[in-house]
PDB file of C-alpha atoms in Angstrom:
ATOM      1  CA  UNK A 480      13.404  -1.396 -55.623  1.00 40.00           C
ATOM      2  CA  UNK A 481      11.867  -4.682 -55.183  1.00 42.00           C
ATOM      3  CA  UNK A 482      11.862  -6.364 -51.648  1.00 52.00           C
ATOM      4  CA  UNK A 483      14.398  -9.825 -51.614  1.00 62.00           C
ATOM      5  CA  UNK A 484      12.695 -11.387 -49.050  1.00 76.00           C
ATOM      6  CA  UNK A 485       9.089  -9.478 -48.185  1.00 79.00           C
ATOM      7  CA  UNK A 486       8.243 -12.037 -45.962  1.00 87.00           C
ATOM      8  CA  UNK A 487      11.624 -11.282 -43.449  1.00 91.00           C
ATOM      9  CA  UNK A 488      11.138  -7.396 -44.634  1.00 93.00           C
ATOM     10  CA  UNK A 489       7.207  -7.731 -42.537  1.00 95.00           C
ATOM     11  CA  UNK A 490       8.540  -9.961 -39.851  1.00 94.00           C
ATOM     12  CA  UNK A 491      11.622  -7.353 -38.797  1.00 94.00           C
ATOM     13  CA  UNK A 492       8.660  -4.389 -38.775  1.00 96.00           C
ATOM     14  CA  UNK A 493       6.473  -6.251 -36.733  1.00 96.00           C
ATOM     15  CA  UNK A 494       9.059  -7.371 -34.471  1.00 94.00           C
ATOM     16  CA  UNK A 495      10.794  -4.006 -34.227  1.00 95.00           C
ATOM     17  CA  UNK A 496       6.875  -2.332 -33.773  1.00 96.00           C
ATOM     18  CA  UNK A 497       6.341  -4.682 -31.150  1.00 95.00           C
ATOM     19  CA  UNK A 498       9.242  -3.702 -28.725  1.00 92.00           C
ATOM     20  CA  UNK A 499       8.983   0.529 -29.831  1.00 95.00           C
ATOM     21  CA  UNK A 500       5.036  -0.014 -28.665  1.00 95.00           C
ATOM     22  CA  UNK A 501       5.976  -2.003 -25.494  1.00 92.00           C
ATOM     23  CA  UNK A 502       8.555   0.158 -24.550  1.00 91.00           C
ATOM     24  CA  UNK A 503       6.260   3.448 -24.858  1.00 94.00           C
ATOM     25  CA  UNK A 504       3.001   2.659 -26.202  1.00 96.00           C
ATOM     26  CA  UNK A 505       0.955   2.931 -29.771  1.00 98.00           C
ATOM     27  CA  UNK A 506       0.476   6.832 -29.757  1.00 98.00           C
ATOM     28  CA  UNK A 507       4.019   7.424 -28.304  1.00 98.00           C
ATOM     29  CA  UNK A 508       5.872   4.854 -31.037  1.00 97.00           C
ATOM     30  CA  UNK A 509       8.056   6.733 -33.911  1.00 97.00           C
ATOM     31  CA  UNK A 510       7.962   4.714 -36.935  1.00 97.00           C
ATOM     32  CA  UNK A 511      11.951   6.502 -37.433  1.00 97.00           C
ATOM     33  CA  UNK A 512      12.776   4.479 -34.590  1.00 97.00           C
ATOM     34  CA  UNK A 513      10.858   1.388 -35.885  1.00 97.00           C
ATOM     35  CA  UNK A 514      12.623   1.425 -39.039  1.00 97.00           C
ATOM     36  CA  UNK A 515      16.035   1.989 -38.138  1.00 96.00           C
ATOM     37  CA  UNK A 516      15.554  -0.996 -35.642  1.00 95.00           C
ATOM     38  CA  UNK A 517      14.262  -3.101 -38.265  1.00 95.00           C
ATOM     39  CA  UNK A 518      17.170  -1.725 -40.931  1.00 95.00           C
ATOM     40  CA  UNK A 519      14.346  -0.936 -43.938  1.00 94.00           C
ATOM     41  CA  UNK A 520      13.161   2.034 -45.488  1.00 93.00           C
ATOM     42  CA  UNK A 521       9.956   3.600 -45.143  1.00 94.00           C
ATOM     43  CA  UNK A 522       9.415   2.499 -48.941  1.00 94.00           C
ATOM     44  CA  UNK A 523       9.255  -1.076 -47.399  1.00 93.00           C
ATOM     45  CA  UNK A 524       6.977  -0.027 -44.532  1.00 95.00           C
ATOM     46  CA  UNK A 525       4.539   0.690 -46.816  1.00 94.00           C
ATOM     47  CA  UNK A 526       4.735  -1.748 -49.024  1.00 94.00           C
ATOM     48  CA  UNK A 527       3.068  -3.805 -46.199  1.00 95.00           C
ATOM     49  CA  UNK A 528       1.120  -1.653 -44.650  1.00 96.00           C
ATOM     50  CA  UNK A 529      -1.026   1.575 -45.182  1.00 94.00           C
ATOM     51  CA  UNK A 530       0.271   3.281 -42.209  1.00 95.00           C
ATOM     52  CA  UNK A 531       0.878   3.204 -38.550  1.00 97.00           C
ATOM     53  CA  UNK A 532      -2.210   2.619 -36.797  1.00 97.00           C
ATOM     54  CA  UNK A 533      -2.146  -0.667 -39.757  1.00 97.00           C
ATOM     55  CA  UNK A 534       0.682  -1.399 -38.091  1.00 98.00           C
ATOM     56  CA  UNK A 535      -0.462  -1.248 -34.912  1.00 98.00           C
ATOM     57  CA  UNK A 536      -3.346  -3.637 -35.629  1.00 98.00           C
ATOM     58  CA  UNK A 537      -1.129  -6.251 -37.070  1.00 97.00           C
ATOM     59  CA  UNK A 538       1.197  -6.245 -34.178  1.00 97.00           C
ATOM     60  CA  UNK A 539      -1.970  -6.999 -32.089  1.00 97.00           C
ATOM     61  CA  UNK A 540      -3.045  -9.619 -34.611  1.00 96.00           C
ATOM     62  CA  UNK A 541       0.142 -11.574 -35.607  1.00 95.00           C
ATOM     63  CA  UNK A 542       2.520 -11.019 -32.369  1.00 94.00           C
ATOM     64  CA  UNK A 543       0.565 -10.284 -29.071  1.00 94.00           C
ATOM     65  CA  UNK A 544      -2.348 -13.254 -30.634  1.00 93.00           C
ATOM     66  CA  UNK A 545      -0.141 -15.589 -31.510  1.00 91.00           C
ATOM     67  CA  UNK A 546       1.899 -14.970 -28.313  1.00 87.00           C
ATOM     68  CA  UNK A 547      -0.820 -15.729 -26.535  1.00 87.00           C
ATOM     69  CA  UNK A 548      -2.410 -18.398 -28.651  1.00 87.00           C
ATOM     70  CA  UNK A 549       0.950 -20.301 -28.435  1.00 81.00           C
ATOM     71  CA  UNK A 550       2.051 -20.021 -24.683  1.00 78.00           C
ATOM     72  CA  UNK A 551      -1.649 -20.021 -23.369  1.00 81.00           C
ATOM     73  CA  UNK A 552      -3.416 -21.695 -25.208  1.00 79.00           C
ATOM     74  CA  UNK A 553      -1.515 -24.827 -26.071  1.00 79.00           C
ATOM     75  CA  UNK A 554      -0.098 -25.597 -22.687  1.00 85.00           C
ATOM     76  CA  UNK A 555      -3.915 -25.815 -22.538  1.00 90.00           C
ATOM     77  CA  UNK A 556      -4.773 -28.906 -24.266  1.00 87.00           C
ATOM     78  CA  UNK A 557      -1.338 -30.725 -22.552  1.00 87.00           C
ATOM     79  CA  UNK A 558      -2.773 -34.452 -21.094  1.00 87.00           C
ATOM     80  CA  UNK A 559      -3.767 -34.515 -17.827  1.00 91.00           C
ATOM     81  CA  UNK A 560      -7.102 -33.633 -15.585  1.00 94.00           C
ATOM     82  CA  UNK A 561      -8.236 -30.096 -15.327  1.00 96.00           C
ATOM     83  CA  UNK A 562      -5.797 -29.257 -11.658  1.00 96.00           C
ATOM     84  CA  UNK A 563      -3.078 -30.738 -13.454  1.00 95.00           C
ATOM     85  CA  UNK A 564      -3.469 -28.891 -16.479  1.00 95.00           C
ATOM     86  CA  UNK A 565      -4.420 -25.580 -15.283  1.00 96.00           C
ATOM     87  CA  UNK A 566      -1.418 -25.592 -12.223  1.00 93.00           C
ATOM     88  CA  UNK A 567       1.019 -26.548 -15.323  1.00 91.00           C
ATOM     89  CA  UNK A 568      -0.226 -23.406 -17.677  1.00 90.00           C
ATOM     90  CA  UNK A 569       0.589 -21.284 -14.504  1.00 88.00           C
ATOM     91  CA  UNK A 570       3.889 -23.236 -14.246  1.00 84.00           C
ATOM     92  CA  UNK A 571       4.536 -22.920 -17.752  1.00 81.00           C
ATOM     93  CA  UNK A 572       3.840 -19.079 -17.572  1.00 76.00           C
ATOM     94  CA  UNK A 573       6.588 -18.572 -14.835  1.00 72.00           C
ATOM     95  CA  UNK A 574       9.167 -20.165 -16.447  1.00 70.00           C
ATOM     96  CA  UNK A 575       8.324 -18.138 -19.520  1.00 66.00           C
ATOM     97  CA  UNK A 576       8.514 -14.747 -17.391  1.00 63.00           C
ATOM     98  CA  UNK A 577      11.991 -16.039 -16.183  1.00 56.00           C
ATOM     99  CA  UNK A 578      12.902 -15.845 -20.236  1.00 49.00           C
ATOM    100  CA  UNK A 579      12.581 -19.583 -21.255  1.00 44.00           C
ATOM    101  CA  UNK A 580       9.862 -22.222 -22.073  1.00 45.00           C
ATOM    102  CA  UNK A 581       9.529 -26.064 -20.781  1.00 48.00           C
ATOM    103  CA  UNK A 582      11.941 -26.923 -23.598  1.00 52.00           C
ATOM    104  CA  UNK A 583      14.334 -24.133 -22.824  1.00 48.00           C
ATOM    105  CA  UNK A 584      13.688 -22.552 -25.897  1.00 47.00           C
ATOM    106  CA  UNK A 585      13.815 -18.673 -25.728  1.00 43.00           C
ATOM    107  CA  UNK A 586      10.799 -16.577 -26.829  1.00 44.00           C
ATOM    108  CA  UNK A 587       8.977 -13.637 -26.622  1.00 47.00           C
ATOM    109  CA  UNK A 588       9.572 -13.226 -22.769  1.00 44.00           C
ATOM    110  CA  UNK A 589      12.926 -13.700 -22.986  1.00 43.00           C
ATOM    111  CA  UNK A 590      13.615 -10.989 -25.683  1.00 50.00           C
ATOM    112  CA  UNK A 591      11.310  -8.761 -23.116  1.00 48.00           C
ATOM    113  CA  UNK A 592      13.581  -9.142 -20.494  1.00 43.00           C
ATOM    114  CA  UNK A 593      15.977  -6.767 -22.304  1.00 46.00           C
ATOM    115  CA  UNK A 594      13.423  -3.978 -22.279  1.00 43.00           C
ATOM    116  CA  UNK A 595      12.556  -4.398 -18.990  1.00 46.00           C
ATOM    117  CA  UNK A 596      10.332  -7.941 -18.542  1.00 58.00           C
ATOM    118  CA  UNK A 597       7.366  -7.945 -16.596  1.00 66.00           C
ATOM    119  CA  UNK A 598       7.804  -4.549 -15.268  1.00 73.00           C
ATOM    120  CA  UNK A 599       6.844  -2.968 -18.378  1.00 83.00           C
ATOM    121  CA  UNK A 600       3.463  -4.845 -17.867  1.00 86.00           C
ATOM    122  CA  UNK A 601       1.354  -7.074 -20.207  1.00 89.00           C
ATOM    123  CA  UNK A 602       1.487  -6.028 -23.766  1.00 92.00           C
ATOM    124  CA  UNK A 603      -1.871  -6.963 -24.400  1.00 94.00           C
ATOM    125  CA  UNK A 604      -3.228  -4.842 -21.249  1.00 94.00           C
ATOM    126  CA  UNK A 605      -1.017  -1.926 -21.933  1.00 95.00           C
ATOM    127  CA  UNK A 606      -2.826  -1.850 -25.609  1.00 97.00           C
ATOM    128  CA  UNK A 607      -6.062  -2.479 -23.997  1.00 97.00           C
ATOM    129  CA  UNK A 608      -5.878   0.436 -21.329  1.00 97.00           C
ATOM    130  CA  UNK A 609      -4.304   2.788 -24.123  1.00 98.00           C
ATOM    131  CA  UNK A 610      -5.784   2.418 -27.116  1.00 98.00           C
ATOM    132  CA  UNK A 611      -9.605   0.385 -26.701  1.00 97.00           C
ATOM    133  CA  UNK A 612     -11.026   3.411 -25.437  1.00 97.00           C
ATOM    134  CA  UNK A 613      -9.627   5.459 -28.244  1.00 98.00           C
ATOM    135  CA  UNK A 614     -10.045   2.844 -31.057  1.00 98.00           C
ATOM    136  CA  UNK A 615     -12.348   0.376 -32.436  1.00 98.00           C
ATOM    137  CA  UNK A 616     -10.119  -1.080 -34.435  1.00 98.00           C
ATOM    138  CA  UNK A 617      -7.845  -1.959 -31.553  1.00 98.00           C
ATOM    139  CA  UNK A 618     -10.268  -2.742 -29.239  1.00 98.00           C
ATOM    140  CA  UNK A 619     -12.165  -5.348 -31.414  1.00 98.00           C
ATOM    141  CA  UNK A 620      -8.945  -6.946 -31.959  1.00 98.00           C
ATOM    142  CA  UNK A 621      -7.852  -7.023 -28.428  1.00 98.00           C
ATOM    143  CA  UNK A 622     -11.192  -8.407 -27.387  1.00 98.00           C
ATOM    144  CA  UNK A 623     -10.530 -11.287 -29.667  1.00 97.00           C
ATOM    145  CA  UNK A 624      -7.438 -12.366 -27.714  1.00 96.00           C
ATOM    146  CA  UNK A 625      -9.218 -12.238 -24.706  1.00 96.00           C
ATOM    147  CA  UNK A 626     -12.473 -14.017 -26.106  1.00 96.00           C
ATOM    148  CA  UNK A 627      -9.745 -16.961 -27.549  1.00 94.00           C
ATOM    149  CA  UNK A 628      -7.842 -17.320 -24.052  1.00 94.00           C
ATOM    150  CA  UNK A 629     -11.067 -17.105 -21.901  1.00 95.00           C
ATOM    151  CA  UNK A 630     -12.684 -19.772 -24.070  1.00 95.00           C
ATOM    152  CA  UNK A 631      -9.645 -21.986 -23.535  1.00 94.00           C
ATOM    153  CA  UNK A 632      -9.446 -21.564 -20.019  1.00 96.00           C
ATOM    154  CA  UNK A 633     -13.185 -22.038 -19.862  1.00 97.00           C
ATOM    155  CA  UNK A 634     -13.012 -25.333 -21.691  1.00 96.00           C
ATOM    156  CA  UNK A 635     -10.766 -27.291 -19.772  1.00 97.00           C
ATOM    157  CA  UNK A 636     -12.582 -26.187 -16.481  1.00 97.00           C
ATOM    158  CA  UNK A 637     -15.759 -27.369 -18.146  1.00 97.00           C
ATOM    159  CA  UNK A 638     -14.227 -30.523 -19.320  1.00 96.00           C
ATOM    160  CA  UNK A 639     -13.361 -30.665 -15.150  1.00 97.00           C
ATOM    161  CA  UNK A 640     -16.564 -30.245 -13.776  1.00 97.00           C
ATOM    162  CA  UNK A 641     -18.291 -32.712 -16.266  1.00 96.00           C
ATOM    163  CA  UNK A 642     -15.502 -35.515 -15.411  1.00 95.00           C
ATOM    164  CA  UNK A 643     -16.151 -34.542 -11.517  1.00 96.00           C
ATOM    165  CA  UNK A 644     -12.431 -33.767 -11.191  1.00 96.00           C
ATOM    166  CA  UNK A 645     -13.792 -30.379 -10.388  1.00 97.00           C
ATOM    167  CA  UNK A 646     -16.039 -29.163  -7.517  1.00 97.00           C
ATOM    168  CA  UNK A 647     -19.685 -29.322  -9.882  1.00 96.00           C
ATOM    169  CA  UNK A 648     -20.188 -25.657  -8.394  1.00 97.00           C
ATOM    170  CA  UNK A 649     -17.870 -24.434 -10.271  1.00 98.00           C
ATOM    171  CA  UNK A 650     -18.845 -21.446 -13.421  1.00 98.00           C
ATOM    172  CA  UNK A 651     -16.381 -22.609 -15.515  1.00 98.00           C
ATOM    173  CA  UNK A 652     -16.605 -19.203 -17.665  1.00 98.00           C
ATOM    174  CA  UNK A 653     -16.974 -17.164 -14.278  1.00 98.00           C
ATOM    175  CA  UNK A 654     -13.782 -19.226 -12.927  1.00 98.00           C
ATOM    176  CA  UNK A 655     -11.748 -18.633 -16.688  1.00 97.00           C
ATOM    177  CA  UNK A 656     -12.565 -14.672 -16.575  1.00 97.00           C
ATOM    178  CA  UNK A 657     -10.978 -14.612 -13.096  1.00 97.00           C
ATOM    179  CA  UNK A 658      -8.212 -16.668 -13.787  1.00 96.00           C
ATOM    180  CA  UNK A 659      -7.463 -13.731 -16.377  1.00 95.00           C
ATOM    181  CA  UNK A 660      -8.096 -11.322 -14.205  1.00 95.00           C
ATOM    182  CA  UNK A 661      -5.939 -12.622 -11.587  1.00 93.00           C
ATOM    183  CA  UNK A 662      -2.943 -13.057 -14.190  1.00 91.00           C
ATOM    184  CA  UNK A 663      -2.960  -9.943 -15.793  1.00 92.00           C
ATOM    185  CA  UNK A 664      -3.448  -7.860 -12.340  1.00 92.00           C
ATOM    186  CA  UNK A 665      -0.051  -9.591 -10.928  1.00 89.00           C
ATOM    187  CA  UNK A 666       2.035  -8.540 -13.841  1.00 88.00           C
ATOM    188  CA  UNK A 667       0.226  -4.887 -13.809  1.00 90.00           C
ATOM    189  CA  UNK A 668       1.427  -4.593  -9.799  1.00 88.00           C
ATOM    190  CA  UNK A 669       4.708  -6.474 -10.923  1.00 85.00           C
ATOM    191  CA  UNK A 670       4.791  -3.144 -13.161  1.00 87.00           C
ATOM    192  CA  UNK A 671       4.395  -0.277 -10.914  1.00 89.00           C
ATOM    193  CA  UNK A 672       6.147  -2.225  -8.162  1.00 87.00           C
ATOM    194  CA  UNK A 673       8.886  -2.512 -10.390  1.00 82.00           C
ATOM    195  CA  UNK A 674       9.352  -6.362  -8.751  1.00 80.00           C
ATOM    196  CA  UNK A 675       9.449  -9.469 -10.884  1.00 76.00           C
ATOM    197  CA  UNK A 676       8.858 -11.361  -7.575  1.00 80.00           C
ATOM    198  CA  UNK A 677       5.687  -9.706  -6.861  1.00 83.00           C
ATOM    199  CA  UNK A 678       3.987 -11.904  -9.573  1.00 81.00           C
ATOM    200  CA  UNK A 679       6.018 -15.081  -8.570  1.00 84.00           C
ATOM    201  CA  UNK A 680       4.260 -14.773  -5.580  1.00 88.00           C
ATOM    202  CA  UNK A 681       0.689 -13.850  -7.203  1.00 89.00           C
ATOM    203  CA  UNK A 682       1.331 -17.063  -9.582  1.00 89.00           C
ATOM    204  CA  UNK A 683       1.626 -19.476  -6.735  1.00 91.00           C
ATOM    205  CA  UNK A 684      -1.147 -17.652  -5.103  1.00 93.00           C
ATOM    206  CA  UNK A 685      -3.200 -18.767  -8.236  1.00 94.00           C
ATOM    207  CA  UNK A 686      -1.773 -22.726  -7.675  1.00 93.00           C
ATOM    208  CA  UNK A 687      -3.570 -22.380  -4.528  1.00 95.00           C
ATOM    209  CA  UNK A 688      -6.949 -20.761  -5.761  1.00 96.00           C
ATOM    210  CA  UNK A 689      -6.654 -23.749  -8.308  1.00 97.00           C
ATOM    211  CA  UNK A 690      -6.303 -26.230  -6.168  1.00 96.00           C
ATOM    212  CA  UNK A 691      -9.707 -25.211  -4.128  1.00 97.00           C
ATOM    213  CA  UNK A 692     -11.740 -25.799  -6.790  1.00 97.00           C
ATOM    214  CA  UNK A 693     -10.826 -29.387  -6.758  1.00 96.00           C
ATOM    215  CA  UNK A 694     -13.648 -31.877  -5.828  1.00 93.00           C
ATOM    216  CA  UNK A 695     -13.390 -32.862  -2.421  1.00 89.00           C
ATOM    217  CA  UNK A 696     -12.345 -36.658  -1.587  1.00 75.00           C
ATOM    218  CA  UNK A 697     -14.804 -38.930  -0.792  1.00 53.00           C
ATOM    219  CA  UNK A 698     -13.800 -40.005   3.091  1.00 42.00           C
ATOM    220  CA  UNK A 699     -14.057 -43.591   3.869  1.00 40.00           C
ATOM    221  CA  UNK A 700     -16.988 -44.966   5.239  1.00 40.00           C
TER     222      UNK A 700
END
């Protein structure tokens, strides 16, 4: 039987892949489950894809990329100097962990929150710890997210340090890898602590690191 709409019939299995794989992982997801959530055959599954692990990569592709690519990476080219714009991403990325954007608008985060928010970790990391040392496939397209947000980051610290908003010691792809780091290390010991405050706290924490990179005043003579 032909598909009505294959466009909505792919969105529903990506969507429904996405929360069965955050909730328990790529090896541990049942496509029965995935199916039934999405309310399509297997008939339709694969129609769009060959398989599973297909699947799997798309989800990386097409929800967890563009996740990131939308929330990151475009509250990274908002107006502003490189302190104002960096404090606001980590701004932005709280209110989004609280289940809404700047606009109000409910996203991804928000539809996380019934599964358990930040305590079931990063989706991204959770794929990279599981599956890149397992799969090439995976891994490749995980290290393309990664390679995207660092070279956003790293670009409007760059743009800092060249307009001397920013201290001109400062690696701006050193500093962007960190930033990472120190994002994605909050939400995995917001995970095993089980405490959406613990990375509330590690957020403003990262406000603060931002702010020292700042170039000093110049004091009066």
């Amino acid at each position: 039987m032909t598909e009505k709409n294959p466009d909505k019939t792919r969105k529903k299995l990506l969507e429904s892949a996405f929360f069965e794989i955050y909730r328990v992982g790529f090896q541990a997801a049942n496509i029965d489950r995935i199916l039934k959530s999405a309310g399509v055959t297997k008939g339709a599954l694969y129609h769009h894809f060959s398989g599973k692990k297909e699947l799997g990569y798309a989800v990386v592709d097409e929800v967890i990329g563009h996740w990131i690519a939308d929330k990151w990476s475009a509250s990274l080219k908002a107006e502003g100097n490189a302190i104002e714009v960096l404090k606001g991403t980590v701004t932005a990325a709280a209110r989004m962990l609280r289940g809404h954007d700047e606009n109000g608008e409910v996203g991804h985060c928000a539809e996380m929150a019934e599964v358990g928010d930040v305590t079931l970790g990063c989706p991204l990391m959770n794929l990279a710890q599981e599956m890149s040392p397992v799969d090439e496939g995976f891994r490749l397209r995980i290290e393309r997210i990664f390679d995207s947000w660092h070279a956003a980051l790293a670009e409007v610290l760059e743009r800092g340090v060249q307009d001397g908003t920013l201290r001109s010691n400062v690696d701006p792809r050193k500093t962007a890898r960190f930033l990472i780091a120190m994002y994605e290390g909050a939400i995995g010991i917001a995970k095993n602590s089980k405490s959406v405050e613990a990375i509330y706290e590690s957020l403003e924490m990262m406000g603060e690191f931002i702010d020292t990179l700042a170039k000093p005043a110049e004091k009066a003579a």
